[in-house]
N, CA and C atoms as an extended XYZ file, in Angstrom:
339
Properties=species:S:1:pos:R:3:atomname:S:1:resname:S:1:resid:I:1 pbc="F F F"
N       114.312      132.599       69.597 N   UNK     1
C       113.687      133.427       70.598 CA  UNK     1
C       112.272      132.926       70.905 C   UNK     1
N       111.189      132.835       69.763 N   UNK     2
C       110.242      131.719       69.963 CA  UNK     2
C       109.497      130.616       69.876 C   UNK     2
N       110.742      130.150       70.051 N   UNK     3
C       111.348      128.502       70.396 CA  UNK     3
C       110.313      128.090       71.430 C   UNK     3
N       110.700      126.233       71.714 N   UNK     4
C       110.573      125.839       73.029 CA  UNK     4
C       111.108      126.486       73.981 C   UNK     4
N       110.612      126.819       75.151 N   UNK     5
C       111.371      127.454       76.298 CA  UNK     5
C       112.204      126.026       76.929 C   UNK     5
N       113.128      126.989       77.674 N   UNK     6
C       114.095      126.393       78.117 CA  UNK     6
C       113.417      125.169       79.180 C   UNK     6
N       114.298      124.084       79.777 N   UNK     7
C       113.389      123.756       81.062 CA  UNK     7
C       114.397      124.479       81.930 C   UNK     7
N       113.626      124.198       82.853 N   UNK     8
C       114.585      125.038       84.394 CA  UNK     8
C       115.586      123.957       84.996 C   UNK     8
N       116.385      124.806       85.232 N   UNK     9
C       117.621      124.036       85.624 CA  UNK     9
C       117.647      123.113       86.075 C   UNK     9
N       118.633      121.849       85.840 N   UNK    10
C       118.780      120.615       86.180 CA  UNK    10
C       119.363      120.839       88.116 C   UNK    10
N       118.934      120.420       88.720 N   UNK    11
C       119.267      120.620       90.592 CA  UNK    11
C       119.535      119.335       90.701 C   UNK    11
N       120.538      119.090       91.393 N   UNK    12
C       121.339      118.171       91.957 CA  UNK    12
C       120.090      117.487       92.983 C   UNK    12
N       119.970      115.798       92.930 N   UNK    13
C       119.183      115.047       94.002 CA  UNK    13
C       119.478      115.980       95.301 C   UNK    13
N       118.303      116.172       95.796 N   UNK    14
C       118.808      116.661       97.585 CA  UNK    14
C       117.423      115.551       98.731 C   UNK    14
N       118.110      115.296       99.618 N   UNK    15
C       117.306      115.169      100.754 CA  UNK    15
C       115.813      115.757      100.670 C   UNK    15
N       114.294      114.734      100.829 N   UNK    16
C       113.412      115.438      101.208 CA  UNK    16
C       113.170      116.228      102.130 C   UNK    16
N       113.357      117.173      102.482 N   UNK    17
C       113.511      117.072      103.957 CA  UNK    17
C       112.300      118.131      104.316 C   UNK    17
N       111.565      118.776      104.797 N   UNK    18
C       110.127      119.709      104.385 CA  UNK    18
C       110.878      121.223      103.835 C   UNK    18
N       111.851      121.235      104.123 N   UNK    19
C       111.535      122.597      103.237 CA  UNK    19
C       111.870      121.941      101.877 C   UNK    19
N       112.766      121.727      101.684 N   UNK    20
C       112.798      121.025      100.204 CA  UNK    20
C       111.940      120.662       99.608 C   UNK    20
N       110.914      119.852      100.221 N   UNK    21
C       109.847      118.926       99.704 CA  UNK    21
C       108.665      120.309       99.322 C   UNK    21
N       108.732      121.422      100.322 N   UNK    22
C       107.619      123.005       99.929 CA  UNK    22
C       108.140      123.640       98.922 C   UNK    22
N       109.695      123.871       98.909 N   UNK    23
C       110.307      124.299       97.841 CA  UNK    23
C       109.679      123.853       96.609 C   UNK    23
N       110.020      122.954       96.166 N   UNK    24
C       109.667      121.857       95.093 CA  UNK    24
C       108.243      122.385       94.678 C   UNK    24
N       107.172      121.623       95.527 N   UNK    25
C       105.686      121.993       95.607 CA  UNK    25
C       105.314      123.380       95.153 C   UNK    25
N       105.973      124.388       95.025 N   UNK    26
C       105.728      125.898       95.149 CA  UNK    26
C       106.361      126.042       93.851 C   UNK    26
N       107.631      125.898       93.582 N   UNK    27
C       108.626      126.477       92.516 CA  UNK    27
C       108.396      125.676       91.183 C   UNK    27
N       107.850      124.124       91.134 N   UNK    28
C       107.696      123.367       90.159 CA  UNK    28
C       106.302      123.425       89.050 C   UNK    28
N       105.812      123.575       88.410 N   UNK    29
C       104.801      123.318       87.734 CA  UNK    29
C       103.841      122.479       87.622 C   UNK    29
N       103.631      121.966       89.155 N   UNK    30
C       102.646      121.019       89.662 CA  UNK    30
C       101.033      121.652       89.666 C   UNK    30
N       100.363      121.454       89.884 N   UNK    31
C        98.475      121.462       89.919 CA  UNK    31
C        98.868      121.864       91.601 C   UNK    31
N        98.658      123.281       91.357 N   UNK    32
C        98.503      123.855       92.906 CA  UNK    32
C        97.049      123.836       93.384 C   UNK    32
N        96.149      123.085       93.060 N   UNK    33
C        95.173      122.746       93.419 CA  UNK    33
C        95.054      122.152       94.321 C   UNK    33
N        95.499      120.603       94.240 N   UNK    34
C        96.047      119.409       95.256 CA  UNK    34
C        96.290      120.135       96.476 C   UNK    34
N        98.086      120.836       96.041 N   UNK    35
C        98.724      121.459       96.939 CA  UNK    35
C        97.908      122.404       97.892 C   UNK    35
N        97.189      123.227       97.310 N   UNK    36
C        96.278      124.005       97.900 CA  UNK    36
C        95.312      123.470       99.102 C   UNK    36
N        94.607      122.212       98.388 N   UNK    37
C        93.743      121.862       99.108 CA  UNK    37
C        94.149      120.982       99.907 C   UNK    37
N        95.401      120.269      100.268 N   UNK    38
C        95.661      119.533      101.087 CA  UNK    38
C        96.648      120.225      102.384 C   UNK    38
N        96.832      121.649      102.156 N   UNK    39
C        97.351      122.423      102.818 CA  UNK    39
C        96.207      123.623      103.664 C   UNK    39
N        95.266      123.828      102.734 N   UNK    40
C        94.007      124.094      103.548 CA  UNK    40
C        93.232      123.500      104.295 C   UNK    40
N        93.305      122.289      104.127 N   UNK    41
C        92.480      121.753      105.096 CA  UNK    41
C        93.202      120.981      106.390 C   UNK    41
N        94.359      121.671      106.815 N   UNK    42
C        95.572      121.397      107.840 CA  UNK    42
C        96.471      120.137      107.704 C   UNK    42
N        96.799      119.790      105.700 N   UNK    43
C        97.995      119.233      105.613 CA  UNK    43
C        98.970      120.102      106.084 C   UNK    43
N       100.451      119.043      106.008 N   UNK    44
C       101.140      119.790      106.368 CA  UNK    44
C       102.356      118.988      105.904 C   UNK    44
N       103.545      119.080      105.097 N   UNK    45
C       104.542      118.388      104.282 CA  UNK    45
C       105.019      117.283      105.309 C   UNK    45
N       104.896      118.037      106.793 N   UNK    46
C       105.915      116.872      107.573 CA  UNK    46
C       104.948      115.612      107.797 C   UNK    46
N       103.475      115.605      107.504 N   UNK    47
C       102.323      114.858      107.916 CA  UNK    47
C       103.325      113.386      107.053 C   UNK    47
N       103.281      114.203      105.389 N   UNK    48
C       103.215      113.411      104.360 CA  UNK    48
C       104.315      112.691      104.378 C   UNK    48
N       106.050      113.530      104.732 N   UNK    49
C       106.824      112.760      105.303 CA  UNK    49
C       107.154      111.335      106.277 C   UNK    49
N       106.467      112.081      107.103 N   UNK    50
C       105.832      111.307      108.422 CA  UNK    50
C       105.231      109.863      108.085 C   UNK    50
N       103.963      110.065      106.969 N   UNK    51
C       103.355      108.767      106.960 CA  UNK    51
C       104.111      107.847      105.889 C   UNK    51
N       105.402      108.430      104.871 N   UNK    52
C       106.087      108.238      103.893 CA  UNK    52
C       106.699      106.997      105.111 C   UNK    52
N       107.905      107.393      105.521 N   UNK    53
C       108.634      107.284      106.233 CA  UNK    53
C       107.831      105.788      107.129 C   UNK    53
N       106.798      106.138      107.409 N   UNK    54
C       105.692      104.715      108.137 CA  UNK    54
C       105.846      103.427      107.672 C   UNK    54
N       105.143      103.849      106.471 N   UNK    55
C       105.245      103.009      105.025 CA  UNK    55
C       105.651      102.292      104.794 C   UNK    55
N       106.996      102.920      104.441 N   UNK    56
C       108.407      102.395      104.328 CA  UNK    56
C       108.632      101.483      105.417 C   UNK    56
N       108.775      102.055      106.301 N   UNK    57
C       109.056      101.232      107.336 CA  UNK    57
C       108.394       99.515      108.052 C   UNK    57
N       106.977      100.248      107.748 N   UNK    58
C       106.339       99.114      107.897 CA  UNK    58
C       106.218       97.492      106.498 C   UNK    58
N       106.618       98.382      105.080 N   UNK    59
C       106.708       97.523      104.027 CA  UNK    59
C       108.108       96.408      104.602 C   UNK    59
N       109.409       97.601      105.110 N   UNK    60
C       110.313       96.510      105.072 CA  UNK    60
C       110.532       95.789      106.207 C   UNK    60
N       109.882       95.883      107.273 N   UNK    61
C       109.293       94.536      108.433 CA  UNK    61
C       108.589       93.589      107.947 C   UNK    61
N       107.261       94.069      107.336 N   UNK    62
C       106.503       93.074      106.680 CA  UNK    62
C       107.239       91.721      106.167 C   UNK    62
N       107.572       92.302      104.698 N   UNK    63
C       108.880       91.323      103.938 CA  UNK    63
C       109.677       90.719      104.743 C   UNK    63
N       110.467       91.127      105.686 N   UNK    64
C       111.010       90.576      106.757 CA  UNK    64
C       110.211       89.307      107.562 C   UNK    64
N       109.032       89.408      107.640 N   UNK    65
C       108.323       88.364      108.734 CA  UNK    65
C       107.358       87.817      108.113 C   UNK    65
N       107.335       87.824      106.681 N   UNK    66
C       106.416       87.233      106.326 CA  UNK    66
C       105.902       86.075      106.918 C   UNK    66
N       105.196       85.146      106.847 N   UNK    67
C       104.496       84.101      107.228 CA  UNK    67
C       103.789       83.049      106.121 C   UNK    67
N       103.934       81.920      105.842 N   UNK    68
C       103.317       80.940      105.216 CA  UNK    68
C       101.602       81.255      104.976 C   UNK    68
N       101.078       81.301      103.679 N   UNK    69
C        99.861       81.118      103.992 CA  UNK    69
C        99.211       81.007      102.642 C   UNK    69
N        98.341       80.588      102.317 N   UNK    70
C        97.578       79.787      100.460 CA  UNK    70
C        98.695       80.259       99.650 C   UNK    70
N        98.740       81.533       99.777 N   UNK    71
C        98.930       82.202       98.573 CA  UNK    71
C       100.603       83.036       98.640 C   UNK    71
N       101.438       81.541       99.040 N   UNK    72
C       102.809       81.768       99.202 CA  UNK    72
C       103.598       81.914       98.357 C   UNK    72
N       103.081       81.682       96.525 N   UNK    73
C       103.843       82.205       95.259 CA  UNK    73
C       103.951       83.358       95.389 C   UNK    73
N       102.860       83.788       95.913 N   UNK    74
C       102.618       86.152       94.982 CA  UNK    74
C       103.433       86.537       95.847 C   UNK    74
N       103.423       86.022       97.239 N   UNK    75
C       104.498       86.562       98.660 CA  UNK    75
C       105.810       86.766       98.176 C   UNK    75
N       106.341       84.865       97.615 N   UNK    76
C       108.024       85.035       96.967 CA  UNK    76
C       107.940       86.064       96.228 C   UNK    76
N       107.094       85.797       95.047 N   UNK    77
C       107.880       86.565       93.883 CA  UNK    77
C       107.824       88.509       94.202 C   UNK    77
N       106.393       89.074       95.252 N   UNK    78
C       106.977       90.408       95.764 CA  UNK    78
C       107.909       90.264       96.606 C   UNK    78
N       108.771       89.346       97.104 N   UNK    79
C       109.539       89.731       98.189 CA  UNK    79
C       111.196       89.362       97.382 C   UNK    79
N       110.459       88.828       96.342 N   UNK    80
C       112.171       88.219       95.630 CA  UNK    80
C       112.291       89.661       94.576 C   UNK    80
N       111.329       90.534       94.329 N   UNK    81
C       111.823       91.679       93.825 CA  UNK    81
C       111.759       92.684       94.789 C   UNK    81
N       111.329       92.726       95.917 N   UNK    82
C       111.885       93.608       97.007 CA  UNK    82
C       113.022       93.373       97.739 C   UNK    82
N       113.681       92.289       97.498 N   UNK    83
C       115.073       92.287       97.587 CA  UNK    83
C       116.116       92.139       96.459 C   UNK    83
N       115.316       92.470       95.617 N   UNK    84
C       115.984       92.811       94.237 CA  UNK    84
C       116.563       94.137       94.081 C   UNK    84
N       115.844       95.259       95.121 N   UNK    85
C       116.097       96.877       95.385 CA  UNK    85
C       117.542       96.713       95.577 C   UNK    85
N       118.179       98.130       95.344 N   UNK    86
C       119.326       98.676       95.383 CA  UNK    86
C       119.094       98.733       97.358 C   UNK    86
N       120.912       98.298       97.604 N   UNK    87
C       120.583       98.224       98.719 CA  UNK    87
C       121.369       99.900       99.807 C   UNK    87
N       120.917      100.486      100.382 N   UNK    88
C       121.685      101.589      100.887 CA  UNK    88
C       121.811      101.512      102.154 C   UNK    88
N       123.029      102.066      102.854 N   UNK    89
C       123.490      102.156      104.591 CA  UNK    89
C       122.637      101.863      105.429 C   UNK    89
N       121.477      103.147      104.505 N   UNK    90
C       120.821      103.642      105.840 CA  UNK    90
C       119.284      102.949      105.713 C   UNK    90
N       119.236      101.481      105.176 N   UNK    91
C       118.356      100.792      104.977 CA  UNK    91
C       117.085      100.565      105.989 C   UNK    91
N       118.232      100.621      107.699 N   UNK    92
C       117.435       99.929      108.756 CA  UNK    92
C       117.320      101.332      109.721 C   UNK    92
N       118.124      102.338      109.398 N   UNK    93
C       118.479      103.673      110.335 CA  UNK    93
C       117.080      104.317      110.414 C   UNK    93
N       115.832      103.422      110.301 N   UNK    94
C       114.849      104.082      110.641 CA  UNK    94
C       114.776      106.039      111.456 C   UNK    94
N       115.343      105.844      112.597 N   UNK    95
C       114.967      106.463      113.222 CA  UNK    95
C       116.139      107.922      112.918 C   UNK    95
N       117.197      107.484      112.312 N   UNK    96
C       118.240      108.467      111.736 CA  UNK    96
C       117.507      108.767      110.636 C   UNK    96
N       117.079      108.452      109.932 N   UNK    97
C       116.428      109.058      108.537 CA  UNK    97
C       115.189      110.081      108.806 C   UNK    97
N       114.318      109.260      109.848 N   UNK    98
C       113.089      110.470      110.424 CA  UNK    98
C       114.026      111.651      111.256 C   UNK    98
N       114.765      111.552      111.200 N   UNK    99
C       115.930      112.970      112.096 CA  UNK    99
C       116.522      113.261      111.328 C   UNK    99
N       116.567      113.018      110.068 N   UNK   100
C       117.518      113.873      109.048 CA  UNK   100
C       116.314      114.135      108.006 C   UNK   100
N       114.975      114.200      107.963 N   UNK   101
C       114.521      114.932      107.729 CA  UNK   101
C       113.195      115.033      107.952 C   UNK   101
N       112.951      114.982      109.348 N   UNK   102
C       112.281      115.999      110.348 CA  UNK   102
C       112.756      116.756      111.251 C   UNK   102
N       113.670      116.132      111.439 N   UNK   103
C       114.162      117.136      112.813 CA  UNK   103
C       114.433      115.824      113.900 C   UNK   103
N       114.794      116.352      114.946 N   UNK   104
C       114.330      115.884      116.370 CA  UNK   104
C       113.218      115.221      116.970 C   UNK   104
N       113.174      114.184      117.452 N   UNK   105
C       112.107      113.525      118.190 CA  UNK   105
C       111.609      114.805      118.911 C   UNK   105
N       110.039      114.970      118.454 N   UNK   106
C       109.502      115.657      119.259 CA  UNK   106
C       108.861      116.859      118.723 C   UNK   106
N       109.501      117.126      117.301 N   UNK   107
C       109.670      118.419      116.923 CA  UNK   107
C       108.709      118.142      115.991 C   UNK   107
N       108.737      116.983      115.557 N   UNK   108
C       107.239      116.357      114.361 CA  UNK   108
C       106.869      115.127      115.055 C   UNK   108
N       105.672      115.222      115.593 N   UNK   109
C       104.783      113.767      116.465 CA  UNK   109
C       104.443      113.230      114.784 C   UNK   109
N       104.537      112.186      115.514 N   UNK   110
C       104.064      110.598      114.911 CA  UNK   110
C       102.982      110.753      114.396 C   UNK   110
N       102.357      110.411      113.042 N   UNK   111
C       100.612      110.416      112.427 CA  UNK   111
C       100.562      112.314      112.267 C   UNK   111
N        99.073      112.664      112.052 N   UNK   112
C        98.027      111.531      111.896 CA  UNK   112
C        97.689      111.265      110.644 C   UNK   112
N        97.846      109.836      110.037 N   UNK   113
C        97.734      109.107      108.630 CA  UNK   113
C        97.059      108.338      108.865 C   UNK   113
């Protein structure tokens, strides 16, 4: 009885998608401090999505087009373990992935990051 407490239930991987991602933020045992203050001062989950999603996007063009230049060892060897990643469908579905979890073009603008 006073034992370790239990942890809270094991939840199946789901989609970030913003409510999920507030869910999480709210229900988990994170430093609602952060949360607090990056939500007071007009964060907003889909921002963080949003610039996630950028990121990403822009890391795997990069790798894609790299270019020759001094320091063409450090290039291979990050790009020979970025294609070392597990590879999934929806690798290039850029714009299907920002719609499966934002919504609709339109419904979350682009930035600001």
């Amino acid at each position: 009885v006073f034992g370790n407490p239990r942890p809270p239930p094991r939840r199946e991987p789901a989609l970030p998608t913003v409510e999920n991602v507030s869910r999480e933020l709210w229900e988990r045992n994170y430093d609602q401090r952060y949360t607090s203050h990056f939500l007071s001062r007009g964060g907003k989950v889909e921002f963080a999505l949003d610039a996630l999603l950028y990121l990403a996007k822009d890391a795997d063009e990069m790798f894609w087009s790299m270019e020759e230049d001094e320091d063409k060892e450090d290039d291979y060897r990050q790009q020979s373990r970025y294609e070392a990643l597990p590879k999934h469908r929806l690798d290039d579905c850029w714009e299907f992935v920002r719609y499966k979890l934002l919504g609709p073009n339109g419904k979350v603008k682009k930035g600001p990051f």
